[in-house]
mmCIF file of C-alpha atoms (C1' of nucleotides) in Angstrom:
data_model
loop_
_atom_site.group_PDB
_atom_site.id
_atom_site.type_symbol
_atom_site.label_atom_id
_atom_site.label_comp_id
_atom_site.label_asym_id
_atom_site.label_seq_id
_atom_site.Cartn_x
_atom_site.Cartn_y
_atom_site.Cartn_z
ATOM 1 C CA UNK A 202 -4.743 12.258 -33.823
ATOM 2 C CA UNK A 203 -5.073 12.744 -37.262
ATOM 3 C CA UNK A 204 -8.972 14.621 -37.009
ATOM 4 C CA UNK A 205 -9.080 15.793 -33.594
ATOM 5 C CA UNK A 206 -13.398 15.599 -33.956
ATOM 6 C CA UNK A 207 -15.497 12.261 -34.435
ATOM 7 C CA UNK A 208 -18.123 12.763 -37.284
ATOM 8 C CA UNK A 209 -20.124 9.897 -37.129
ATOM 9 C CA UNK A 210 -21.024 10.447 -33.911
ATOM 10 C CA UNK A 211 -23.623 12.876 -32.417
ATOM 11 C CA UNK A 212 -22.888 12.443 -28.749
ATOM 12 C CA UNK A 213 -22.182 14.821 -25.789
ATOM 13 C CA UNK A 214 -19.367 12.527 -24.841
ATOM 14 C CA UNK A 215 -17.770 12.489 -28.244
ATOM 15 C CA UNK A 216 -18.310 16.815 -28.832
ATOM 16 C CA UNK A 217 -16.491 16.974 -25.408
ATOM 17 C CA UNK A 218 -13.700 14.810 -26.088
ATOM 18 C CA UNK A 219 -13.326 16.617 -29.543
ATOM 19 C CA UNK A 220 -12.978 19.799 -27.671
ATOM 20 C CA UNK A 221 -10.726 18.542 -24.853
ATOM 21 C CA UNK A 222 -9.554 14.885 -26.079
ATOM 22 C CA UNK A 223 -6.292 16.040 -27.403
ATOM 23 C CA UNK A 224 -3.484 14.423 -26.115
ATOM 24 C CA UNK A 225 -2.056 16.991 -22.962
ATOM 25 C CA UNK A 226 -5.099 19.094 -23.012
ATOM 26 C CA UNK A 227 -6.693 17.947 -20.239
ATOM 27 C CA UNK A 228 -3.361 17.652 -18.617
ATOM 28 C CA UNK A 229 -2.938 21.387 -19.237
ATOM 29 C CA UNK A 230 -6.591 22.072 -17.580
ATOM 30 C CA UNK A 231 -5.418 19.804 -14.578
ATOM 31 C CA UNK A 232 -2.372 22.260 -14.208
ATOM 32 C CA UNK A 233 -4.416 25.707 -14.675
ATOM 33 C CA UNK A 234 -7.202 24.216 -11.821
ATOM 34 C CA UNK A 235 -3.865 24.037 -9.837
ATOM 35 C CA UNK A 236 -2.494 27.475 -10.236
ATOM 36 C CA UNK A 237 -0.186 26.921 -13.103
ATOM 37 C CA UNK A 238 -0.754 29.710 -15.601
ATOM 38 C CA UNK A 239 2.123 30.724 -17.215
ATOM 39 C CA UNK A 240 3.281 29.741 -20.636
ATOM 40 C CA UNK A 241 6.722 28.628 -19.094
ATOM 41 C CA UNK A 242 5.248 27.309 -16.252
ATOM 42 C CA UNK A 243 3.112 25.158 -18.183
ATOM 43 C CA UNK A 244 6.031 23.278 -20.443
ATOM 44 C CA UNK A 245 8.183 23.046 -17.562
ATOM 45 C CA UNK A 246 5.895 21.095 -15.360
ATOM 46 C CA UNK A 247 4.610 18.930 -18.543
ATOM 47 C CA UNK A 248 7.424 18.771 -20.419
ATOM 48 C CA UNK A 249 5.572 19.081 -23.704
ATOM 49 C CA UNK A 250 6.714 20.650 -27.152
ATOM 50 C CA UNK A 251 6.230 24.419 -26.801
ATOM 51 C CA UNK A 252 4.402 24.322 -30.525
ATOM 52 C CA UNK A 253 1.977 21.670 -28.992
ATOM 53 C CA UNK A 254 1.444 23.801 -26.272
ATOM 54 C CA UNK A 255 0.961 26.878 -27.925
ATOM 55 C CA UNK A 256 -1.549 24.932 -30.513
ATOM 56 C CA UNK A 257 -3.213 23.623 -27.592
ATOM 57 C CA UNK A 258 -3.348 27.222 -25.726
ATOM 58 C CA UNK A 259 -4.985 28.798 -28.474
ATOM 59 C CA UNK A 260 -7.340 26.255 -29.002
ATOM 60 C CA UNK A 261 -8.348 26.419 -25.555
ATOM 61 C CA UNK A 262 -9.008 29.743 -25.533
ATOM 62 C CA UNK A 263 -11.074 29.843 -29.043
ATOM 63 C CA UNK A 264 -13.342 27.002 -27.231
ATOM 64 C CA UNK A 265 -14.349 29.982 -24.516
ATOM 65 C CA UNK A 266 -12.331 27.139 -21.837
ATOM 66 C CA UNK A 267 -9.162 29.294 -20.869
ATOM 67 C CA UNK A 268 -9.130 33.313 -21.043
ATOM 68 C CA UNK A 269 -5.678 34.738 -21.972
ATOM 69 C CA UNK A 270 -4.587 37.719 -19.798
ATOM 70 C CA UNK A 271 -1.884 39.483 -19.489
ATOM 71 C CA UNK A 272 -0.489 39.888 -15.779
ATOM 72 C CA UNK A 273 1.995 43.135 -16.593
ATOM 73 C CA UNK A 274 2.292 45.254 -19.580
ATOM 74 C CA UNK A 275 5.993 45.912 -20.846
ATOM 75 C CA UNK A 276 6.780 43.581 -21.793
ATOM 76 C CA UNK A 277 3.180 42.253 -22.171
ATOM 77 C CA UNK A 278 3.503 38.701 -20.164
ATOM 78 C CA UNK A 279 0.112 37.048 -20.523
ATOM 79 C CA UNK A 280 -1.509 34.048 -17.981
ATOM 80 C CA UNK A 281 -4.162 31.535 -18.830
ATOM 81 C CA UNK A 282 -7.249 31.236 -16.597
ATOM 82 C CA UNK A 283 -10.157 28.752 -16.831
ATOM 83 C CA UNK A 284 -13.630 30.373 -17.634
ATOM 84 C CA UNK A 285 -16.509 28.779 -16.177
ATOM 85 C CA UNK A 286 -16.953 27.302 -19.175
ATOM 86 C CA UNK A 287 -13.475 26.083 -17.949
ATOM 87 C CA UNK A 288 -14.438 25.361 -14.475
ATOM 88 C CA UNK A 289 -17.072 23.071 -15.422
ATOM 89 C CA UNK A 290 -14.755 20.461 -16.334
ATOM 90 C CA UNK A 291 -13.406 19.825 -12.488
ATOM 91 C CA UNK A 292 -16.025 16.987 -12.508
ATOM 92 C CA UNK A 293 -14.223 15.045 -15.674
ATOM 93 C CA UNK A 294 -10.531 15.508 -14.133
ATOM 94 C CA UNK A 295 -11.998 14.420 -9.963
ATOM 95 C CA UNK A 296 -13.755 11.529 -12.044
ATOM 96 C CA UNK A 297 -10.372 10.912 -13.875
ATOM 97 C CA UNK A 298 -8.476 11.353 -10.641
ATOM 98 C CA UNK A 299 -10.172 8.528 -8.595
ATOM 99 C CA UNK A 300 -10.085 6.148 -10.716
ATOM 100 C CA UNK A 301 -6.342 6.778 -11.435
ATOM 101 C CA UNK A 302 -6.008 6.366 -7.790
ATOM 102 C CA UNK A 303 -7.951 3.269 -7.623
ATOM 103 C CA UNK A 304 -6.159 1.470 -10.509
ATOM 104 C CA UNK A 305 -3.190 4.001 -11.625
ATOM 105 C CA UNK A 306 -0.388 4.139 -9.140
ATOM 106 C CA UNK A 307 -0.101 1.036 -7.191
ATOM 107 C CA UNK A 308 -1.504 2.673 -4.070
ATOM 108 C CA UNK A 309 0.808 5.634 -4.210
ATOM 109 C CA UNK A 310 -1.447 9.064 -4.077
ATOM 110 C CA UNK A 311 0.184 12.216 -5.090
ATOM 111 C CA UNK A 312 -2.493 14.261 -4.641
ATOM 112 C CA UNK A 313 -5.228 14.330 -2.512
ATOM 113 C CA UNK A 314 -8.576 16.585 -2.961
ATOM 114 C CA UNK A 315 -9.832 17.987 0.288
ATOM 115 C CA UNK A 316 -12.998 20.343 1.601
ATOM 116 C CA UNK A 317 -11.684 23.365 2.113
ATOM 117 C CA UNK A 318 -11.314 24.519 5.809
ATOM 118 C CA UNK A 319 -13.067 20.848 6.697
ATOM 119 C CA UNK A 320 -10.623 19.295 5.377
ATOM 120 C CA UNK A 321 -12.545 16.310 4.181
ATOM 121 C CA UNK A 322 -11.425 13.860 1.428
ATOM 122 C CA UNK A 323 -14.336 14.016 -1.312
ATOM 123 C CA UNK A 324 -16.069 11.077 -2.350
ATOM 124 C CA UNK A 325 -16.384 9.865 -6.164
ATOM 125 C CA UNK A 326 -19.931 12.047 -6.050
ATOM 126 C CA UNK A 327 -17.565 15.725 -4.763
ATOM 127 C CA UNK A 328 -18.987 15.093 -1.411
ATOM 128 C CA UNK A 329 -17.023 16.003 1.553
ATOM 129 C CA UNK A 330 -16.655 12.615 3.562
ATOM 130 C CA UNK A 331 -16.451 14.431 6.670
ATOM 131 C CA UNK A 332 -19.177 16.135 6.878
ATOM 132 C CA UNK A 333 -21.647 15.803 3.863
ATOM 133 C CA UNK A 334 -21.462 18.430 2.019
ATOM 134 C CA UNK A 335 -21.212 18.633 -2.282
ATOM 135 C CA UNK A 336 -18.582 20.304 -2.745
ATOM 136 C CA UNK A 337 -17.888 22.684 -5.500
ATOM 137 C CA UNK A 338 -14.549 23.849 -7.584
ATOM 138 C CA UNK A 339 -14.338 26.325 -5.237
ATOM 139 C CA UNK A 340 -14.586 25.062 -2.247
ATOM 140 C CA UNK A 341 -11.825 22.236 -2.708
ATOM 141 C CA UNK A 342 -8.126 22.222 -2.833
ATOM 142 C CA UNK A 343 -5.769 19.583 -3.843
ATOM 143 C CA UNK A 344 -2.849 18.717 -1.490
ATOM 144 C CA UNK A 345 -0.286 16.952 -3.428
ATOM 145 C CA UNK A 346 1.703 14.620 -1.274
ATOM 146 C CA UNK A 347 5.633 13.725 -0.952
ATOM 147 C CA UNK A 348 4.472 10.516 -3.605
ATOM 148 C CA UNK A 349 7.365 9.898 -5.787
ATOM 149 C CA UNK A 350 7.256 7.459 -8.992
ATOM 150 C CA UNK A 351 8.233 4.372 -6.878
ATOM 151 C CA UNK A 352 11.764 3.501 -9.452
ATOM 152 C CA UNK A 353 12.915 6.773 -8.154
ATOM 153 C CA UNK A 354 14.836 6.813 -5.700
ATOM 154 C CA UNK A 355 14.437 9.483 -2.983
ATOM 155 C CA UNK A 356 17.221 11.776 -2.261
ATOM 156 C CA UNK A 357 17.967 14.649 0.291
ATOM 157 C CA UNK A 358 17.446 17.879 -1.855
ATOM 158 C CA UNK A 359 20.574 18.766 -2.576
ATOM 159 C CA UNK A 360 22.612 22.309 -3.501
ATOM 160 C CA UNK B 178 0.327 10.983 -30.478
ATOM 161 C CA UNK B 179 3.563 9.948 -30.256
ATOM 162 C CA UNK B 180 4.498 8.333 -27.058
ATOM 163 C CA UNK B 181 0.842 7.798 -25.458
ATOM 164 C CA UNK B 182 2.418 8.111 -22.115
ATOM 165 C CA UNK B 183 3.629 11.390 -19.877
ATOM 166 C CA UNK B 184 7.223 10.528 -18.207
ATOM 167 C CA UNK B 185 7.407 13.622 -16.311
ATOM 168 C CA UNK B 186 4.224 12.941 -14.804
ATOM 169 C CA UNK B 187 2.885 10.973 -11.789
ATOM 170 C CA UNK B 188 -0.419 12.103 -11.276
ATOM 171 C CA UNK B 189 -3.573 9.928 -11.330
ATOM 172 C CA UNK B 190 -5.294 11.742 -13.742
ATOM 173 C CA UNK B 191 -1.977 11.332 -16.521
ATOM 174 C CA UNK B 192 -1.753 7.903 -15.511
ATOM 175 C CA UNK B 193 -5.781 7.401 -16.305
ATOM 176 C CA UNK B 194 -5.274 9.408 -19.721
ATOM 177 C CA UNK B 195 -2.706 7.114 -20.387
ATOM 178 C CA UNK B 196 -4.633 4.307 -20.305
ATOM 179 C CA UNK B 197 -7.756 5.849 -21.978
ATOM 180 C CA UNK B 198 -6.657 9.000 -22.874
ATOM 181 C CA UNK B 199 -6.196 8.006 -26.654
ATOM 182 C CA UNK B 200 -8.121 8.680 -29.474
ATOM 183 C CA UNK B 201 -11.501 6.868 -29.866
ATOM 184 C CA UNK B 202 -10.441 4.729 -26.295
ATOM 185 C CA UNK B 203 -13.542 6.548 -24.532
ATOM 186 C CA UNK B 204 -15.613 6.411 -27.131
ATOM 187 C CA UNK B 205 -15.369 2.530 -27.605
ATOM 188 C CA UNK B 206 -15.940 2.158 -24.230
ATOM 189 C CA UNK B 207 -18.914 4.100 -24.235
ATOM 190 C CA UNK B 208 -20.310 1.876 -27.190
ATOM 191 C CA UNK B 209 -19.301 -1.118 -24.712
ATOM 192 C CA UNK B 210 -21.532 0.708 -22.143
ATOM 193 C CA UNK B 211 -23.772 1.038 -24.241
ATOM 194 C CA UNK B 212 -24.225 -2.805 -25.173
ATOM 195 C CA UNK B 213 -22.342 -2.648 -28.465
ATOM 196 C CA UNK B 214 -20.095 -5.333 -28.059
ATOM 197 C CA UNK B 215 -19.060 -6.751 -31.203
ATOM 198 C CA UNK B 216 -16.254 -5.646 -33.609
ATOM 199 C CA UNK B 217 -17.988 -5.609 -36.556
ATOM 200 C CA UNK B 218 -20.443 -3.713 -34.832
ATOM 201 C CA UNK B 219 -18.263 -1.316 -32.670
ATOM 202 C CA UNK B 220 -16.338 -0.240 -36.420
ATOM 203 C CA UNK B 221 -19.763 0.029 -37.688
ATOM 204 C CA UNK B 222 -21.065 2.520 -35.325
ATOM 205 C CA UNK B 223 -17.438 4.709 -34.809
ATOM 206 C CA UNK B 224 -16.616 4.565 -38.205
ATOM 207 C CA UNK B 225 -12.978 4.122 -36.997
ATOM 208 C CA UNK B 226 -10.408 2.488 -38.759
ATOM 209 C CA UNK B 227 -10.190 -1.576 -38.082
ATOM 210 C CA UNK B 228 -6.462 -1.572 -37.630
ATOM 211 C CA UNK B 229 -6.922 1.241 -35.274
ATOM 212 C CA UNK B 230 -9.803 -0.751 -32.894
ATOM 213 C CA UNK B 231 -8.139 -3.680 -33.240
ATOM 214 C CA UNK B 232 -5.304 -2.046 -31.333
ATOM 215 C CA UNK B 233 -7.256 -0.413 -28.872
ATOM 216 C CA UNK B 234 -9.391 -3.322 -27.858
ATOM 217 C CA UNK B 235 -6.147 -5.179 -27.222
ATOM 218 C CA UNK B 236 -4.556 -2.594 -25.046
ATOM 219 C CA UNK B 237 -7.727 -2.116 -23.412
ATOM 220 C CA UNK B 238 -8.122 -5.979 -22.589
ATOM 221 C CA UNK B 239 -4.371 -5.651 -21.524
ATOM 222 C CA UNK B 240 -4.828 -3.167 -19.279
ATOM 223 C CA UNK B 241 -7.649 -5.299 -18.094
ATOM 224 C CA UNK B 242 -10.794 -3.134 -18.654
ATOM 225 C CA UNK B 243 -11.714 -5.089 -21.601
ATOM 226 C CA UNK B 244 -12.494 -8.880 -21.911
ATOM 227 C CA UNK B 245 -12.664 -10.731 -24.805
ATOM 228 C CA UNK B 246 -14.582 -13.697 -24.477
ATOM 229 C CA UNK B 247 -15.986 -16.054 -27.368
ATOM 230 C CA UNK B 248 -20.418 -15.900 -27.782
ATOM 231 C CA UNK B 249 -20.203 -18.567 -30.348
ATOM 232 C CA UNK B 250 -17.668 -21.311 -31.422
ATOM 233 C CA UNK B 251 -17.212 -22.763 -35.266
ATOM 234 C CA UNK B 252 -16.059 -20.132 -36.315
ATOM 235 C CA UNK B 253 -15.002 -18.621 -33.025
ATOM 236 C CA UNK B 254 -16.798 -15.462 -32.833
ATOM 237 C CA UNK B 255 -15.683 -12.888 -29.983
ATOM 238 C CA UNK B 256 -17.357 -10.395 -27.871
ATOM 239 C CA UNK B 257 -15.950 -7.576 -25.521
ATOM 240 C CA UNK B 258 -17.301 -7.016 -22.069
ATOM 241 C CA UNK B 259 -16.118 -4.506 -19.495
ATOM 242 C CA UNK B 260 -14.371 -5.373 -16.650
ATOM 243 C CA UNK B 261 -14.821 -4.172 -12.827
ATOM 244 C CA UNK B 262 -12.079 -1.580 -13.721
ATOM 245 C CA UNK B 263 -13.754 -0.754 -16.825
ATOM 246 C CA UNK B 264 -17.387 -0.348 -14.785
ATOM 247 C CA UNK B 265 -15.455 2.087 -12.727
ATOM 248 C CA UNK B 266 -14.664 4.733 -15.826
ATOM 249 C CA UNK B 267 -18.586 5.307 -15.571
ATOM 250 C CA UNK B 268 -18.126 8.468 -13.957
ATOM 251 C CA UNK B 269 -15.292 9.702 -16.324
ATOM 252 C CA UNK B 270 -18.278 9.128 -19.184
ATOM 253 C CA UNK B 271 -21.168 10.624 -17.159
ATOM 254 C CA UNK B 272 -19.275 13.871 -16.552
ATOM 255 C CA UNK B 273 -17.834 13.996 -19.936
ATOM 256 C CA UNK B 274 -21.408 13.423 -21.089
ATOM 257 C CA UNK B 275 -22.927 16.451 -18.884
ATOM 258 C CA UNK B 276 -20.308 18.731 -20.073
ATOM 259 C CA UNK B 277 -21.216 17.690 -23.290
ATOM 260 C CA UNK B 278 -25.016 18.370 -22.672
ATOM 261 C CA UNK B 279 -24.247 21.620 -21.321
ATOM 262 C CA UNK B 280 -21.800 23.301 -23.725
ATOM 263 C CA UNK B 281 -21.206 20.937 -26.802
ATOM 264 C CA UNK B 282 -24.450 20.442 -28.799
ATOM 265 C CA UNK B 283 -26.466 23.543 -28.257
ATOM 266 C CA UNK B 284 -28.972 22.076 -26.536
ATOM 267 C CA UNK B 285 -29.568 18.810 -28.064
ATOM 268 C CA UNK B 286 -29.342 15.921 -25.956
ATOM 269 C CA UNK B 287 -28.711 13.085 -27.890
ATOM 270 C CA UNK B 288 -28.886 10.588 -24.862
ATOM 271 C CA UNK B 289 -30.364 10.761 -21.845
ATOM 272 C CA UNK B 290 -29.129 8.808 -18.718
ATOM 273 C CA UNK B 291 -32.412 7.773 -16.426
ATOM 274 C CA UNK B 292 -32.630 5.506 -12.903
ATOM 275 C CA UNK B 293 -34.054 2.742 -14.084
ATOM 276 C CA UNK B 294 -37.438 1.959 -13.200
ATOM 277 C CA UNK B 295 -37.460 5.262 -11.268
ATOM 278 C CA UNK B 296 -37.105 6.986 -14.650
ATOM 279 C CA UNK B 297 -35.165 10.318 -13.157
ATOM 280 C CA UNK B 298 -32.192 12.377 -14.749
ATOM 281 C CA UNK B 299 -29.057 11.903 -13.064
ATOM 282 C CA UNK B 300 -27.583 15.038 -11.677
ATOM 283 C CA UNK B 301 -23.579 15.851 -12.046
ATOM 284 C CA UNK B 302 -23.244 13.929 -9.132
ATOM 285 C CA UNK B 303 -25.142 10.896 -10.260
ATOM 286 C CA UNK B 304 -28.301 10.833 -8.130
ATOM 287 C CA UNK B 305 -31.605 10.523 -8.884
ATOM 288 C CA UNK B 306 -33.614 13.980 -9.482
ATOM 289 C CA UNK B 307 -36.691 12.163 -8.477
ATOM 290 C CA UNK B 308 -36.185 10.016 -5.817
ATOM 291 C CA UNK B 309 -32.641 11.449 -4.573
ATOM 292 C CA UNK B 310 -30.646 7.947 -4.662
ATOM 293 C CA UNK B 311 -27.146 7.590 -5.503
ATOM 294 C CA UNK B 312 -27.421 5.867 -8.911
ATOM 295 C CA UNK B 313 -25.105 3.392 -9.476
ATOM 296 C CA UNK B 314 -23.835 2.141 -13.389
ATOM 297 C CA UNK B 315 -26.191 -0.912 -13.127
ATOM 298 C CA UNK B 316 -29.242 1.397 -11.869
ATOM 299 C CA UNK B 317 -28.634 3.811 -14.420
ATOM 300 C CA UNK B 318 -30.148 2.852 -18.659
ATOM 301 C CA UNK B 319 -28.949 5.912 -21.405
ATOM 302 C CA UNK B 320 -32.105 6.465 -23.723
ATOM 303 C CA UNK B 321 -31.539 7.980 -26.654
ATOM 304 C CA UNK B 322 -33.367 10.282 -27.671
ATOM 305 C CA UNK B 323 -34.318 10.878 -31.810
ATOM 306 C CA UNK B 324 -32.105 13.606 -31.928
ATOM 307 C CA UNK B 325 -29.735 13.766 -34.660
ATOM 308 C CA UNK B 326 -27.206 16.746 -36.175
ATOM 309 C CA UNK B 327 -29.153 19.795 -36.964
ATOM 310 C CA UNK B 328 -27.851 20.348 -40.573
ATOM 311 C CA UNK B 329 -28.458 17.098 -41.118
ATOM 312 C CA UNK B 330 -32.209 16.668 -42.641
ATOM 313 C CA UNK B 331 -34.462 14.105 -41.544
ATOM 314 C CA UNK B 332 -35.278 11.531 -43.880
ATOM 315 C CA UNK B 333 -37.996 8.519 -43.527
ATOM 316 C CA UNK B 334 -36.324 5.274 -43.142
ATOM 317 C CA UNK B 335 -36.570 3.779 -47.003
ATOM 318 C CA UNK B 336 -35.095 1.342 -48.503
ATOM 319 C "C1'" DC C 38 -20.915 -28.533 -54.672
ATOM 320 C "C1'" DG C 39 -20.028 -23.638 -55.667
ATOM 321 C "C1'" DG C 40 -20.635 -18.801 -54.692
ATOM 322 C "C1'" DA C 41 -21.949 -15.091 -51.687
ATOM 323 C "C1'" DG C 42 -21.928 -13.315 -47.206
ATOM 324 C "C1'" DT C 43 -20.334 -12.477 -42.326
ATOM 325 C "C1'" DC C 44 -17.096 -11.843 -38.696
ATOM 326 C "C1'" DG C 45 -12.800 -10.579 -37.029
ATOM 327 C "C1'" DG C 46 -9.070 -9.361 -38.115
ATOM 328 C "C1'" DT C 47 -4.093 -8.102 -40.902
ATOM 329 C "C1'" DT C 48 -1.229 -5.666 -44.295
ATOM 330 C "C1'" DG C 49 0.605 -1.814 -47.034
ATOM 331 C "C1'" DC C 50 0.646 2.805 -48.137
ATOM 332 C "C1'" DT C 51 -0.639 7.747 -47.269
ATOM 333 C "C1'" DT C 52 -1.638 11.630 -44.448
ATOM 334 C "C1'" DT C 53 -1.402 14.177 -40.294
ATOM 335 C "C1'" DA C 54 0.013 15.188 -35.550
ATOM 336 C "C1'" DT C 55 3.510 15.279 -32.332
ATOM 337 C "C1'" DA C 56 8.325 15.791 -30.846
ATOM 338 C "C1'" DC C 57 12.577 18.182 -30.541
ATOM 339 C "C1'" DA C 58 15.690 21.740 -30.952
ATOM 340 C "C1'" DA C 59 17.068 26.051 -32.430
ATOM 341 C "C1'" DC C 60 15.814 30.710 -33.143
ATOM 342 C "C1'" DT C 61 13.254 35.349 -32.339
ATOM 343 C "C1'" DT C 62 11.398 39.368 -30.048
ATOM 344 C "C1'" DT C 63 10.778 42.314 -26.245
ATOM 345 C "C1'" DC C 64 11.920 43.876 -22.228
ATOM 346 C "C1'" DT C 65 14.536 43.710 -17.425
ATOM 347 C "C1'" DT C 66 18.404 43.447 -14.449
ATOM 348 C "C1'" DG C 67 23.351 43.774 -13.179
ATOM 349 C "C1'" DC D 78 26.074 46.485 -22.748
ATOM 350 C "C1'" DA D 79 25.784 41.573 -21.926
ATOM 351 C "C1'" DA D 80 22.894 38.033 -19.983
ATOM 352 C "C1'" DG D 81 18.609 36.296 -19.033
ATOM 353 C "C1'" DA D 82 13.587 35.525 -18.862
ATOM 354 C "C1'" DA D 83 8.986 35.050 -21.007
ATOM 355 C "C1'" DA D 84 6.330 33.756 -24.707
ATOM 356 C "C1'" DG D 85 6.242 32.215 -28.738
ATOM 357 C "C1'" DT D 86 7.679 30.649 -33.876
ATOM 358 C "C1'" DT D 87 9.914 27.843 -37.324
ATOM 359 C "C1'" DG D 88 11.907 23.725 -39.514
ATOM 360 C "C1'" DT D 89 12.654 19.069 -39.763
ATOM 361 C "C1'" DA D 90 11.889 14.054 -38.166
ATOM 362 C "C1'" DT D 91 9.182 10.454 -36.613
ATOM 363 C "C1'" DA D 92 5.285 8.105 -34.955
ATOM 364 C "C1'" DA D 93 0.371 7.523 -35.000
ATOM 365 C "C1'" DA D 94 -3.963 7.539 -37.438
ATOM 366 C "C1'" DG D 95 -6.559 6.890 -41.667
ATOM 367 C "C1'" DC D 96 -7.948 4.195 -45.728
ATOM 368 C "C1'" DA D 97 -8.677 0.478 -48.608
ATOM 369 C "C1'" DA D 98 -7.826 -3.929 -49.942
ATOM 370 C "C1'" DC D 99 -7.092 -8.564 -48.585
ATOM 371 C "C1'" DC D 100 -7.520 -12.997 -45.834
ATOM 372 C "C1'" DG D 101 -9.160 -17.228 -43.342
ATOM 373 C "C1'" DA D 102 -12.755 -19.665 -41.276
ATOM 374 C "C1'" DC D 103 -17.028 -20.706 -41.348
ATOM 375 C "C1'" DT D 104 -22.332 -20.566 -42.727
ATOM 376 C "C1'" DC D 105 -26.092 -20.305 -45.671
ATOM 377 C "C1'" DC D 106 -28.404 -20.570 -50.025
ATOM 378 C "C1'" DG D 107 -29.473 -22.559 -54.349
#
DNA sequence: CGGAGTCGGTTGCTTTATACAACTTTCTTG
DNA sequence: CAAGAAAGTTGTATAAAGCAACCGACTCCG
């Protein structure tokens, strides 16, 4: 995009998609809510440029969204890890998850968001269907399932 | 962005960002939302290129959130009203809206989103504050609010 | 009847972001 | 001491977004 912010408008949904509207940024938040942290990690299971990643990295972390840390010293090997500032955003990517599963994937669901320990699927409000309950960042996980892009054909995995 | 697609992924939420995930998508389906229907009107208000919403209104009537229907003959005049599947993004907007309220304007809330008749804030799970109901998109009216950039100064309305 | 205005686009050119691949630095392991 | 991993950085190319001007169909005004 070639201004990543939208100046005529003065709107909470246009400020947020000016911080996190960017084309694999929220794809990047998606993967850091699932554990991936590292800078390899990252472009491996994206496949983006490693420049757009880095641009994007850095931006997230001036916006107060990701924290950069490093894991070891010597060589210094940092991770990425969502704020709360960060954490906040779970709502956008469940909202963006459902209604990828309604209308996305023909059916096919690769991942599935559950209530921890119940084991619930939530709702399109974060409520556990099992037994009630709002459930927070925290206290869901997301199970990703065997779903394969349909075209592809499953094979055994091999050597 | 250059492909507006992500091959190595099959997720929901890529598949929903590529679909919407482009630049000014959300944003002219928020205006749709928010009764602004019309091209003229929708460049008007986004002050986005027209060769730009031109191209997003017909991949979004592709995709079948959008529909483009005629509100006058002689000349033909059209509108653009969401679809089922484009009622459904409502939660992607409400939570990028609360994030927005929370972290993105210091404390200005441009719009406000109200059960109607009821007249109570919705909550990051869309219910009612007042009267605890699950507020659906048809339930639910934004107001806005007078509030406008801070470095920008007031004026009275002249001319 | 002629000119201005409106709506909904389309076209051509410029600017900017994204993609891709190769390279770098620092340190670890065999 | 060579190979490899992690985390970037750099350079070049291509595609998308921005901008402004133009267009066709029709209406309204004088």
């Amino acid at each position: 995009m070639l201004n990543r912010d939208y100046p005529s408008q003065y709107c909470p949904v246009a400020s947020t998609l000016e911080v996190v509207g960017e084309r694999w940024t929220l794809l990047i938040i998606r993967d850091v809510f699932l554990g991936i942290r590292r800078f390899d990690d990252l472009q491996r299971d994206l496949g983006v440029a490693r420049n757009i990643l880095q641009a994007r990295l850095e931006r997230l972390v001036e916006e107060g969204i990701l924290v950069k840390r490093p894991y070891q010293e010597r060589p210094v090997r940092n991770e990425y890890r969502l704020t709360e500032k960060g954490a906040d955003l779970w709502p956008v990517l469940v909202a963006l998850l459902q209604w990828g599963d309604r209308y996305g994937l023909e059916g096919e669901r690769p991942m599935i968001l559950q209530h921890r320990g119940c084991g619930g699927e939530l709702d399109d409000r974060r409520r556990c269907v099992a037994c009630g309950a709002d459930v927070t960042v925290t206290e869901a996980i997301a199970v990703r399932t065997g779903a394969r892009r349909p075209q592809t054909v499953a094979e055994p995995v091999s050597a």
